[in-house]
Backbone as a chain_set.jsonl record, in Angstrom:
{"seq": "XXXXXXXXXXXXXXXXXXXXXXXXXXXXXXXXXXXXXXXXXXXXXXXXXXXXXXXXXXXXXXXXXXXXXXXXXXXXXXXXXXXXXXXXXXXXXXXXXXXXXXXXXXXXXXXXXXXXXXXXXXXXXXXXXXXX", "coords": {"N": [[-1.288, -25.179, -11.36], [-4.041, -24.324, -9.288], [-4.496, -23.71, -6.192], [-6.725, -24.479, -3.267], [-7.996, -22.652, -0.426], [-9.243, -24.196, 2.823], [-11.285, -22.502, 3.467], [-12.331, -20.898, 1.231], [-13.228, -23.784, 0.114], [-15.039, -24.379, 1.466], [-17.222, -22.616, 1.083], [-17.427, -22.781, -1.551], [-18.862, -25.34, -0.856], [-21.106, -24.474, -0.393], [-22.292, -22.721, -2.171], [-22.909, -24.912, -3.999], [-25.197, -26.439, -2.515], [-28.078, -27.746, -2.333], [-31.235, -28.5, -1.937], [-33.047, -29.7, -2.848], [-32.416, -32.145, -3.896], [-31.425, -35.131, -3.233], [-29.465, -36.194, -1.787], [-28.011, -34.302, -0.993], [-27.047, -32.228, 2.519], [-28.645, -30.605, 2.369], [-31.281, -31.434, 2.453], [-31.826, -33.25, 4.246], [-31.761, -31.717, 6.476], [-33.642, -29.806, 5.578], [-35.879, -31.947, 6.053], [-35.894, -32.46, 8.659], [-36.135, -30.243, 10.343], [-38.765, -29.134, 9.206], [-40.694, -31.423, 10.17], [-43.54, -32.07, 12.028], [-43.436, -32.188, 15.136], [-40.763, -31.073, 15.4], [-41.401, -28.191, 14.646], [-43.325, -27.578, 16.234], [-41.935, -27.916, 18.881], [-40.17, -25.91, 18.874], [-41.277, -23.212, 18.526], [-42.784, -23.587, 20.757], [-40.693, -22.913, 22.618], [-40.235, -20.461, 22.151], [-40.67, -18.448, 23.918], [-38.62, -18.45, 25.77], [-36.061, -19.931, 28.202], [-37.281, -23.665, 29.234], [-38.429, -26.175, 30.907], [-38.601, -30.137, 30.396], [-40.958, -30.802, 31.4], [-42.863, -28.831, 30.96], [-42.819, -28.127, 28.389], [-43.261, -30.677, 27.247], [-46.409, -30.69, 28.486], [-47.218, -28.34, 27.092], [-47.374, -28.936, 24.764], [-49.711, -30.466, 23.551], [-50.548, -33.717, 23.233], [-47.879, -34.742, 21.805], [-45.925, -38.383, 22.074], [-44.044, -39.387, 25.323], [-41.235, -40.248, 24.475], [-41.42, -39.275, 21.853], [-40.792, -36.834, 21.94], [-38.494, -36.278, 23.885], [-36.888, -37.503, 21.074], [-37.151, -35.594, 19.627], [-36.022, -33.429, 20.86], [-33.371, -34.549, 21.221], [-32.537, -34.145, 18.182], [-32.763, -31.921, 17.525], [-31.264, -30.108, 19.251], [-28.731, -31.748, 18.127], [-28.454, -30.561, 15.926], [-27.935, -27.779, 16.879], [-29.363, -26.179, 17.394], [-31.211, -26.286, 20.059], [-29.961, -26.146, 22.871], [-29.201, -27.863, 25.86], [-29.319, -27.618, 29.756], [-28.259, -29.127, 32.183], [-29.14, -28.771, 35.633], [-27.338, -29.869, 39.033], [-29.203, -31.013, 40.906], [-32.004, -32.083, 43.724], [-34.569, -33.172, 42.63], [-32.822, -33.656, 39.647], [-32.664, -30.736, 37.557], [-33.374, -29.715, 34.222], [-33.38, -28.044, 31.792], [-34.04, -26.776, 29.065], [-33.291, -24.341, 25.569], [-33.323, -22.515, 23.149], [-30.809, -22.392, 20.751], [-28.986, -19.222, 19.397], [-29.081, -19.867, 17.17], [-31.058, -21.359, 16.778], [-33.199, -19.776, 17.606], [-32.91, -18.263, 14.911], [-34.618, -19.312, 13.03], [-36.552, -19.8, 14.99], [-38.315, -18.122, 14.668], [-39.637, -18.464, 11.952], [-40.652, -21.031, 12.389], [-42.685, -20.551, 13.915], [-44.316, -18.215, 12.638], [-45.064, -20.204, 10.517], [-46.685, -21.717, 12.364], [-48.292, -19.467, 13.08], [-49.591, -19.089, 10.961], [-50.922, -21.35, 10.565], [-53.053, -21.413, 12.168], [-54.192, -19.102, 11.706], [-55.753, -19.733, 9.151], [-56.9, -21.905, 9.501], [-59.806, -22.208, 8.738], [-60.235, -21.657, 6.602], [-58.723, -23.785, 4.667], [-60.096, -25.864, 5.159], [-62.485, -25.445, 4.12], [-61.392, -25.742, 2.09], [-61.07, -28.009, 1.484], [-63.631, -29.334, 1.561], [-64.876, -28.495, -0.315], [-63.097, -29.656, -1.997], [-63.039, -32.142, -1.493], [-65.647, -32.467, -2.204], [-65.995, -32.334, -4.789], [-64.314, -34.446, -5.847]], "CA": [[-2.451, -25.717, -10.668], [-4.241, -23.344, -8.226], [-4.876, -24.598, -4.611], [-7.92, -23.551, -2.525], [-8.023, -22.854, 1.089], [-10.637, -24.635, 3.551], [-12.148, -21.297, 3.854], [-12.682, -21.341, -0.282], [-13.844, -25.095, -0.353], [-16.297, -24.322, 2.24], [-18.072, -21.45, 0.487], [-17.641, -23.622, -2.944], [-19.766, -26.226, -0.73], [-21.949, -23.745, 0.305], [-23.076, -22.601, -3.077], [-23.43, -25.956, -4.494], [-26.502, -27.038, -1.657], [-29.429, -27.964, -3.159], [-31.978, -28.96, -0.895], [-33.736, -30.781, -4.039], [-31.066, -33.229, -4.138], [-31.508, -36.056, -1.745], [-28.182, -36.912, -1.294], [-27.579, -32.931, -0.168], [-27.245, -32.564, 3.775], [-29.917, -29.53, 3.234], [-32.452, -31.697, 1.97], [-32.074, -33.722, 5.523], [-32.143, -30.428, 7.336], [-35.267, -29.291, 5.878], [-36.701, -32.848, 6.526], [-35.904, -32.697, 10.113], [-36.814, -28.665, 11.067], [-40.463, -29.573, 8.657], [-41.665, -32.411, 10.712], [-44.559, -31.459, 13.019], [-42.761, -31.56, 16.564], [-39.733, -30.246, 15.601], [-41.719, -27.248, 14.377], [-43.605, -26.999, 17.657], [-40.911, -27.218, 19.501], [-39.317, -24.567, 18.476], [-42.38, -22.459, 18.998], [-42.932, -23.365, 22.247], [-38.873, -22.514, 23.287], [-39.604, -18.795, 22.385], [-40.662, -17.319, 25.236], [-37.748, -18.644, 27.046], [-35.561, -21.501, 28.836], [-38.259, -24.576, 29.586], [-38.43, -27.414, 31.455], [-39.091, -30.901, 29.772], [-42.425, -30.801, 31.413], [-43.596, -27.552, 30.855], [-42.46, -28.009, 26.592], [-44.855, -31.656, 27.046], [-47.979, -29.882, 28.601], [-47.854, -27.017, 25.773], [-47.499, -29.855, 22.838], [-50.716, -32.337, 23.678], [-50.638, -35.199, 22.035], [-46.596, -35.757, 21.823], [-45.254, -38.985, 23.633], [-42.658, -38.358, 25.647], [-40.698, -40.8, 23.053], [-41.118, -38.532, 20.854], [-40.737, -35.328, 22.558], [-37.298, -36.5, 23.787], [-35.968, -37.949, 20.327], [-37.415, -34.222, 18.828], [-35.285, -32.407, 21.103], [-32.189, -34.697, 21.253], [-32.402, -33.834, 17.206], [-33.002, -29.991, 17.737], [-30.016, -30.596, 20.346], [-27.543, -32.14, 17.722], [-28.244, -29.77, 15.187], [-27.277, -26.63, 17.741], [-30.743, -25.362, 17.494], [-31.376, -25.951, 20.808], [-29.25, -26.288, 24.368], [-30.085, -28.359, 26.853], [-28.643, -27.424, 30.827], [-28.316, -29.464, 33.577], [-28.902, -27.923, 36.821], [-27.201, -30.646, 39.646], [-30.589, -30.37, 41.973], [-32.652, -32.973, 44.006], [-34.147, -33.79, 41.436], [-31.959, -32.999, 38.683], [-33.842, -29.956, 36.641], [-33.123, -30.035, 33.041], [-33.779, -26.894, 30.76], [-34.029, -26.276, 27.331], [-33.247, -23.08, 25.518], [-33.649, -22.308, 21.588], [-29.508, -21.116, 20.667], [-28.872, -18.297, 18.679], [-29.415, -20.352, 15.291], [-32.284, -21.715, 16.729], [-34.0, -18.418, 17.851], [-33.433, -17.264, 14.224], [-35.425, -20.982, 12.628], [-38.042, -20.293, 15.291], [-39.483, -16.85, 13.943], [-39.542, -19.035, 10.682], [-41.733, -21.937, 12.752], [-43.342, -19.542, 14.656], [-44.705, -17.728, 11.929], [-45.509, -21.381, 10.056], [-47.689, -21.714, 12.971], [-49.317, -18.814, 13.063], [-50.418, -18.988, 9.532], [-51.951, -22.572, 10.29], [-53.987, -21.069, 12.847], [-54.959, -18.668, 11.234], [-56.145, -19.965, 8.035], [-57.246, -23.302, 9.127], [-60.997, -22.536, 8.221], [-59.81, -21.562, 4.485], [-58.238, -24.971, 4.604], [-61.299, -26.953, 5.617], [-63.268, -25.176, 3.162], [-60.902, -25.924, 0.349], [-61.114, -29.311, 1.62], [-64.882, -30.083, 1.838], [-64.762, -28.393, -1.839], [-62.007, -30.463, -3.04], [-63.562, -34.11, -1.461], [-67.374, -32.621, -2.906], [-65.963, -32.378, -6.381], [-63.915, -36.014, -5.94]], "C": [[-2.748, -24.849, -9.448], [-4.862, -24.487, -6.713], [-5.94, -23.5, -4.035], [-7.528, -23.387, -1.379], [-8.901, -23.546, 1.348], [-11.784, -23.723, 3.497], [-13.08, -21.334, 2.398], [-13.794, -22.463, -0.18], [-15.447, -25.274, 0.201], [-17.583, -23.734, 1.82], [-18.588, -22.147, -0.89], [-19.145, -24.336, -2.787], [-21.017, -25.532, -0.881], [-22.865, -23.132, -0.885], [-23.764, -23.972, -4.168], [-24.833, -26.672, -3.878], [-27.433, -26.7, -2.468], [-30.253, -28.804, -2.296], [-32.87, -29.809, -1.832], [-33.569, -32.064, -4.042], [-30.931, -33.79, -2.916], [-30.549, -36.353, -1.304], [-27.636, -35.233, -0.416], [-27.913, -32.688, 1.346], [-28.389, -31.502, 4.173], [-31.088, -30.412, 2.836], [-32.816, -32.419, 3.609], [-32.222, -32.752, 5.918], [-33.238, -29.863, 7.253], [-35.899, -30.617, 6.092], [-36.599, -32.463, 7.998], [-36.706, -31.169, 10.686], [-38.688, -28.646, 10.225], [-40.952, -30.83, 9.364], [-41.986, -31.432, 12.197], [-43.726, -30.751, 14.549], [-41.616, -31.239, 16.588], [-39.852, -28.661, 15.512], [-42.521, -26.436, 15.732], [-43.277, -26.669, 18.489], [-40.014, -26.296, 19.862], [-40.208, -23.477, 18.37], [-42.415, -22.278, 20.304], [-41.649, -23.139, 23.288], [-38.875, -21.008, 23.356], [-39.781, -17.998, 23.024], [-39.6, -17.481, 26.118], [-37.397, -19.937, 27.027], [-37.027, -22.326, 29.183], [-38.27, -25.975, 29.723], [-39.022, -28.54, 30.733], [-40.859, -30.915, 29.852], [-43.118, -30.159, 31.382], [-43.524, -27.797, 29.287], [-43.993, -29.31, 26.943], [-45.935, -31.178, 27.279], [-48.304, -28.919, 27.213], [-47.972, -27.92, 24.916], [-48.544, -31.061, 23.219], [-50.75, -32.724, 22.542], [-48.958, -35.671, 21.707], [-46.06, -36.416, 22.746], [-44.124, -38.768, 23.88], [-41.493, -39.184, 25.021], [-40.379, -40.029, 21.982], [-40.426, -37.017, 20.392], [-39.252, -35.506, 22.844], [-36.489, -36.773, 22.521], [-36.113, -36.201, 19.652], [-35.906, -33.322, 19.683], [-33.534, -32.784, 21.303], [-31.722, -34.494, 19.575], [-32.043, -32.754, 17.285], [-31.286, -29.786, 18.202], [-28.546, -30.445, 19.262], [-27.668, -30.926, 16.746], [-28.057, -28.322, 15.885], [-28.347, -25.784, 17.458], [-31.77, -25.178, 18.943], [-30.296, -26.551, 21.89], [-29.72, -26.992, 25.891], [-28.97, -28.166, 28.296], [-29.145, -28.044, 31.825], [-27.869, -29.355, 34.809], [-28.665, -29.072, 38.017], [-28.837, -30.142, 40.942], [-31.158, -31.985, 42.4], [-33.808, -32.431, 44.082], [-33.44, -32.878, 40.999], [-32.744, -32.055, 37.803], [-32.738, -29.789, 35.565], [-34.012, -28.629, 32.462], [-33.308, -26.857, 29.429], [-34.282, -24.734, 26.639], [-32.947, -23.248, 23.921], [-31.721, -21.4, 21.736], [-29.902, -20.264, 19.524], [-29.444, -18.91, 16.853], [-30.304, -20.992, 15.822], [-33.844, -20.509, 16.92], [-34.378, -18.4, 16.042], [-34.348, -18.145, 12.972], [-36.588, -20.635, 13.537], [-38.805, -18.948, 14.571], [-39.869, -17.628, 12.864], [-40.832, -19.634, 11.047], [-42.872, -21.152, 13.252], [-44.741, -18.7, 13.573], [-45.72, -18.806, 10.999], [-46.929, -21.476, 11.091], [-48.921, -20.431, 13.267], [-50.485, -18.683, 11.689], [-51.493, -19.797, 9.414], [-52.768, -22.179, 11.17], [-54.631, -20.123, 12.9], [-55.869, -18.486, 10.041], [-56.509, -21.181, 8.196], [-58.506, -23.332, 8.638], [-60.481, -22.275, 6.649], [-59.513, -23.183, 4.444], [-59.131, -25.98, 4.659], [-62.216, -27.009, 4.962], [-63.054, -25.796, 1.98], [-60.648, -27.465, 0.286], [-62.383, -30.234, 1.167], [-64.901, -29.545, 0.267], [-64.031, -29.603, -3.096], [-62.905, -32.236, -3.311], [-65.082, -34.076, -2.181], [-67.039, -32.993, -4.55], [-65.369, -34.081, -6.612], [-65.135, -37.123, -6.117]], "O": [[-1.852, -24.628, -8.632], [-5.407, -25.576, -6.533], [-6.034, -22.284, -4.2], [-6.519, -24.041, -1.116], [-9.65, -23.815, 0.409], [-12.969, -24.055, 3.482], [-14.256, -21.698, 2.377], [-14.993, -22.229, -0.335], [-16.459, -25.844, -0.208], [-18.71, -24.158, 2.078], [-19.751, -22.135, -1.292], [-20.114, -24.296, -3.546], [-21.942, -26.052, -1.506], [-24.073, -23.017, -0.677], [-24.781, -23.949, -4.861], [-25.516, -27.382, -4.615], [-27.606, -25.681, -3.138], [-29.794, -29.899, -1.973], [-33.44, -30.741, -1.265], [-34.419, -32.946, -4.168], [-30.514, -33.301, -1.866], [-30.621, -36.9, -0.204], [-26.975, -35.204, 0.623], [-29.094, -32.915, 1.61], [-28.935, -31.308, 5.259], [-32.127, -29.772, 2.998], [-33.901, -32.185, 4.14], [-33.425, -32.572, 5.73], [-33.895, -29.431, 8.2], [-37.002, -30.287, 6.529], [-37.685, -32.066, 8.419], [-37.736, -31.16, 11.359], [-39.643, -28.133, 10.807], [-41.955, -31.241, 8.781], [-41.365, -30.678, 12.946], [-43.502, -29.601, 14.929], [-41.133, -31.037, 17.702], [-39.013, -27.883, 15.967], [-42.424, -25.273, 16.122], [-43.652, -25.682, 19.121], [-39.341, -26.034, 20.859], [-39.559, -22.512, 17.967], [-42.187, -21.25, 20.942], [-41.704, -23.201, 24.516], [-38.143, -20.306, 24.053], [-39.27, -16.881, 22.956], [-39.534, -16.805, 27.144], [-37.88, -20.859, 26.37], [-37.973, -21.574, 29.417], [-38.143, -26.8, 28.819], [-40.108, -28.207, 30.258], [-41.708, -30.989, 28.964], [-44.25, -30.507, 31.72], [-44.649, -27.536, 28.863], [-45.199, -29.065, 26.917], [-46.692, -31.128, 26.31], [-49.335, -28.844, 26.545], [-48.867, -27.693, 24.102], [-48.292, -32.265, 23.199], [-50.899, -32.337, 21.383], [-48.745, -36.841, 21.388], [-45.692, -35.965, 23.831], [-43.269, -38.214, 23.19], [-40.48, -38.493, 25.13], [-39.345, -40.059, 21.315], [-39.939, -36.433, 19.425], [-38.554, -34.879, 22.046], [-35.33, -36.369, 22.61], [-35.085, -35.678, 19.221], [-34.999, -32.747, 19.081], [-32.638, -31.956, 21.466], [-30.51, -34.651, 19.432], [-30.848, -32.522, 17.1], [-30.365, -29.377, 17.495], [-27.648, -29.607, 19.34], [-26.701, -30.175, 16.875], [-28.045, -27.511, 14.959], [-28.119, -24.587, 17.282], [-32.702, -24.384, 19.071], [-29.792, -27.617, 21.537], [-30.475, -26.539, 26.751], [-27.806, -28.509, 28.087], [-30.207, -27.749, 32.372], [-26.743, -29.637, 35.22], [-29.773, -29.529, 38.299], [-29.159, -29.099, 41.511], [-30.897, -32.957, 41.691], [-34.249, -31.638, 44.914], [-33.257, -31.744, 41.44], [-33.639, -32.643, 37.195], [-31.533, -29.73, 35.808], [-35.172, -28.366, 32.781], [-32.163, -26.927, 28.982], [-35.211, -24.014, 27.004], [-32.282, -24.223, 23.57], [-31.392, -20.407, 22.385], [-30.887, -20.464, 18.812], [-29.964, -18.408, 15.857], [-30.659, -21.659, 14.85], [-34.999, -20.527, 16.495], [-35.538, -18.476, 15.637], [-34.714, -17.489, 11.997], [-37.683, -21.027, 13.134], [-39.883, -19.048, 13.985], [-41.058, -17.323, 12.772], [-41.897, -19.275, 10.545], [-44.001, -21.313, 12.789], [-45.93, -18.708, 13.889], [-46.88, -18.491, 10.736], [-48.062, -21.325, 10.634], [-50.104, -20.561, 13.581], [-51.659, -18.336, 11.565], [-52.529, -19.615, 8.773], [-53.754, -22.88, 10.943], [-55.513, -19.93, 13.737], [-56.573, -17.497, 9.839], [-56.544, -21.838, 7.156], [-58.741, -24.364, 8.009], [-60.556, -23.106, 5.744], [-60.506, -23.791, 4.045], [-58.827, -27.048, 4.127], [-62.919, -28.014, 4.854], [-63.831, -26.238, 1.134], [-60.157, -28.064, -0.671], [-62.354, -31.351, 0.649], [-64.956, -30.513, -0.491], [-64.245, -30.07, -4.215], [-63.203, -32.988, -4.239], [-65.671, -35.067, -2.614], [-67.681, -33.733, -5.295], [-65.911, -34.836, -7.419], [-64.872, -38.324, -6.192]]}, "num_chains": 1, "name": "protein.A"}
């Protein structure tokens, strides 16, 4: 009977992911990095460290409910870093880590596409609802 290492079992896991497969932990992972403000977020991190209230101004329209649960997600999954600087007040920064940097070119890019193709999109819309 052959025995694996951890190192083995890990790699085993690692080819078995199937992000198809709801029960697979990549299918949660792409749910969470594909919803809207996790995708923005991670846009608006790449110029740099940024203060809670500098990330809210760039994203109008997210409450700050939402904006906080986005980045205590981002957070757990080590995609982004959050540092607290002891200060009166306390200043709080956020910084995209290394595995989040290389997820935002990804978003980053996502977003540029939607802004630059949203008239195609609007077209293929008013086409789609004329023929409905």
């Amino acid at each position: 009977m052959a025995t694996t290492t951890a190192a083995q079992r890990r790699e085993q896991a690692r080819v078995e992911y199937d992000a198809f497969i709801k029960a697979c932990p990549t299918h949660q992972l792409v749910g969470r990095i594909s919803e809207k403000w996790a995708c923005l977020t991670l846009a608006a991190l790449v110029p740099g460290p940024r203060r809670y209230s500098d990330i809210s101004r760039t994203m109008a329209g997210v409450s700050p409910k939402m904006l906080t649960q986005t980045l205590r997600s981002l957070e757990r999954d080590g995609l982004v870093s959050r540092t607290v600087t002891p200060s009166v007040p306390v200043r709080v920064d956020y910084e995209l880590t290394a595995l989040g940097r290389s997820l935002s070119e990804l978003m980053a890019s996502v977003k540029h596409w939607a802004e630059t193709h949203i008239e195609e999109v609007h077209e293929a819309r008013e086409r789609y609802d004329a023929e409905a």
